[in-house]
Amino acid sequence: MDEISQTEDKEKKSRLLHVIEKHHLALVPLERMEEIEGLANAYIQNGVMPRSNLNDALHVATSTVHEMDVLISWNFRHLVNIGKERRIAVVNQMNGYYYPLRLATPLEVMNDENIS
């Protein structure tokens, strides 16, 4: 929600908020922030993500800690690529997280009824 609230394009912000409402998406509780921050730092310390991409590391760590099935992003450079997914899985397992996290683009998770 922080990133959406910082979006200056009012039309884009409105569309994003509409998607959240339409699909009844829930906000992730933040009570495990210390755990999430620790895992994000592990990604950085193990060279999976650069320190300059702390927000991306936090997104991945949040998804991992809360055992989400998929993290959806258009960020091919730092997130959505198979090599990154494998390196994240290694760090997750080193830190006791075994639930498989998929990294995907929105197109990969859309079904036919969403395309029209």
Tab-separated table of C-alpha atoms in Angstrom:
chain	number	residue	atom	x	y	z
A	1	MET	CA	0.000	0.000	0.000
A	2	ASP	CA	2.930	2.332	0.623
A	3	GLU	CA	3.996	2.103	-3.001
A	4	ILE	CA	0.445	2.636	-4.245
A	5	SER	CA	-0.009	5.668	-2.000
A	6	GLN	CA	3.229	7.135	-3.391
A	7	THR	CA	2.034	6.737	-6.986
A	8	GLU	CA	1.630	10.212	-8.454
A	9	ASP	CA	-0.453	9.068	-11.437
A	10	LYS	CA	-4.016	9.353	-10.081
A	11	GLU	CA	-5.505	7.096	-12.757
A	12	LYS	CA	-2.928	4.367	-12.099
A	13	LYS	CA	-3.473	4.667	-8.341
A	14	SER	CA	-7.234	4.362	-8.829
A	15	ARG	CA	-6.840	1.257	-11.032
A	16	LEU	CA	-4.534	-0.411	-8.500
A	17	LEU	CA	-6.929	0.286	-5.629
A	18	HIS	CA	-9.807	-1.051	-7.752
A	19	VAL	CA	-7.940	-4.337	-8.332
A	20	ILE	CA	-7.377	-4.712	-4.585
A	21	GLU	CA	-11.062	-4.132	-3.903
A	22	LYS	CA	-12.335	-6.260	-6.811
A	23	HIS	CA	-10.280	-9.311	-5.852
A	24	HIS	CA	-10.748	-8.876	-2.094
A	25	LEU	CA	-7.005	-8.751	-1.519
A	26	ALA	CA	-6.006	-8.586	2.125
A	27	LEU	CA	-3.187	-6.574	3.589
A	28	VAL	CA	-0.374	-8.545	5.164
A	29	PRO	CA	-0.115	-8.093	8.937
A	30	LEU	CA	3.146	-6.458	9.950
A	31	GLU	CA	3.609	-8.025	13.383
A	32	ARG	CA	6.520	-10.164	12.152
A	33	MET	CA	8.604	-7.225	10.890
A	34	GLU	CA	11.744	-8.182	12.827
A	35	GLU	CA	11.679	-11.638	11.229
A	36	ILE	CA	10.967	-10.146	7.791
A	37	GLU	CA	13.778	-7.598	8.084
A	38	GLY	CA	16.198	-10.327	9.175
A	39	LEU	CA	15.373	-12.452	6.138
A	40	ALA	CA	15.605	-9.440	3.802
A	41	ASN	CA	19.070	-8.733	5.188
A	42	ALA	CA	20.003	-12.382	4.583
A	43	TYR	CA	19.146	-11.931	0.890
A	44	ILE	CA	21.427	-8.893	0.781
A	45	GLN	CA	24.265	-10.497	2.778
A	46	ASN	CA	24.181	-13.554	0.507
A	47	GLY	CA	24.317	-11.446	-2.647
A	48	VAL	CA	20.839	-12.354	-3.833
A	49	MET	CA	19.826	-8.687	-3.918
A	50	PRO	CA	21.821	-5.479	-3.678
A	51	ARG	CA	21.366	-3.243	-0.637
A	52	SER	CA	19.938	-0.593	-2.967
A	53	ASN	CA	16.965	-2.918	-3.513
A	54	LEU	CA	15.999	-3.299	0.131
A	55	ASN	CA	12.304	-2.776	-0.708
A	56	ASP	CA	12.382	-5.709	-3.130
A	57	ALA	CA	14.123	-7.833	-0.499
A	58	LEU	CA	11.431	-6.854	2.016
A	59	HIS	CA	8.684	-7.832	-0.454
A	60	VAL	CA	10.253	-11.249	-0.982
A	61	ALA	CA	10.837	-11.751	2.743
A	62	THR	CA	7.252	-10.757	3.554
A	63	SER	CA	5.955	-13.225	0.972
A	64	THR	CA	8.230	-15.944	2.340
A	65	VAL	CA	7.459	-15.430	6.024
A	66	HIS	CA	3.706	-15.386	5.334
A	67	GLU	CA	3.959	-18.467	3.067
A	68	MET	CA	2.409	-16.832	0.038
A	69	ASP	CA	2.232	-18.941	-3.089
A	70	VAL	CA	3.295	-16.237	-5.542
A	71	LEU	CA	4.904	-12.798	-5.516
A	72	ILE	CA	3.727	-10.904	-8.592
A	73	SER	CA	5.920	-8.238	-10.137
A	74	TRP	CA	7.024	-6.709	-13.423
A	75	ASN	CA	10.558	-6.331	-12.040
A	76	PHE	CA	12.492	-8.760	-14.234
A	77	ARG	CA	15.918	-7.503	-13.203
A	78	HIS	CA	15.699	-7.942	-9.439
A	79	LEU	CA	12.768	-10.281	-8.913
A	80	VAL	CA	10.994	-12.200	-11.635
A	81	ASN	CA	13.578	-14.494	-13.153
A	82	ILE	CA	14.315	-18.150	-12.568
A	83	GLY	CA	17.871	-17.603	-11.365
A	84	LYS	CA	16.702	-15.160	-8.717
A	85	GLU	CA	13.918	-17.510	-7.655
A	86	ARG	CA	16.441	-20.323	-7.131
A	87	ARG	CA	18.855	-18.118	-5.166
A	88	ILE	CA	16.008	-16.889	-2.966
A	89	ALA	CA	14.971	-20.504	-2.313
A	90	VAL	CA	18.522	-21.362	-1.187
A	91	VAL	CA	18.648	-18.455	1.280
A	92	ASN	CA	15.137	-19.285	2.480
A	93	GLN	CA	16.151	-22.875	3.209
A	94	MET	CA	19.342	-21.725	4.947
A	95	ASN	CA	17.072	-19.712	7.241
A	96	GLY	CA	14.484	-22.433	7.874
A	97	TYR	CA	11.834	-21.425	5.321
A	98	TYR	CA	10.807	-24.331	3.121
A	99	TYR	CA	7.479	-23.188	1.661
A	100	PRO	CA	8.086	-22.695	-2.085
A	101	LEU	CA	7.669	-19.105	-3.256
A	102	ARG	CA	7.041	-18.508	-6.955
A	103	LEU	CA	8.018	-15.233	-8.596
A	104	ALA	CA	5.759	-14.395	-11.534
A	105	THR	CA	4.521	-11.621	-13.767
A	106	PRO	CA	0.838	-10.647	-13.693
A	107	LEU	CA	0.431	-12.305	-17.107
A	108	GLU	CA	1.572	-15.650	-15.708
A	109	VAL	CA	-1.188	-15.730	-13.105
A	110	MET	CA	-4.051	-14.386	-15.194
A	111	ASN	CA	-6.646	-16.827	-16.415
A	112	ASP	CA	-8.740	-16.567	-19.592
A	113	GLU	CA	-11.656	-14.831	-17.872
A	114	ASN	CA	-9.354	-11.954	-16.816
A	115	ILE	CA	-8.052	-11.303	-20.326
A	116	SER	CA	-11.183	-9.879	-21.997
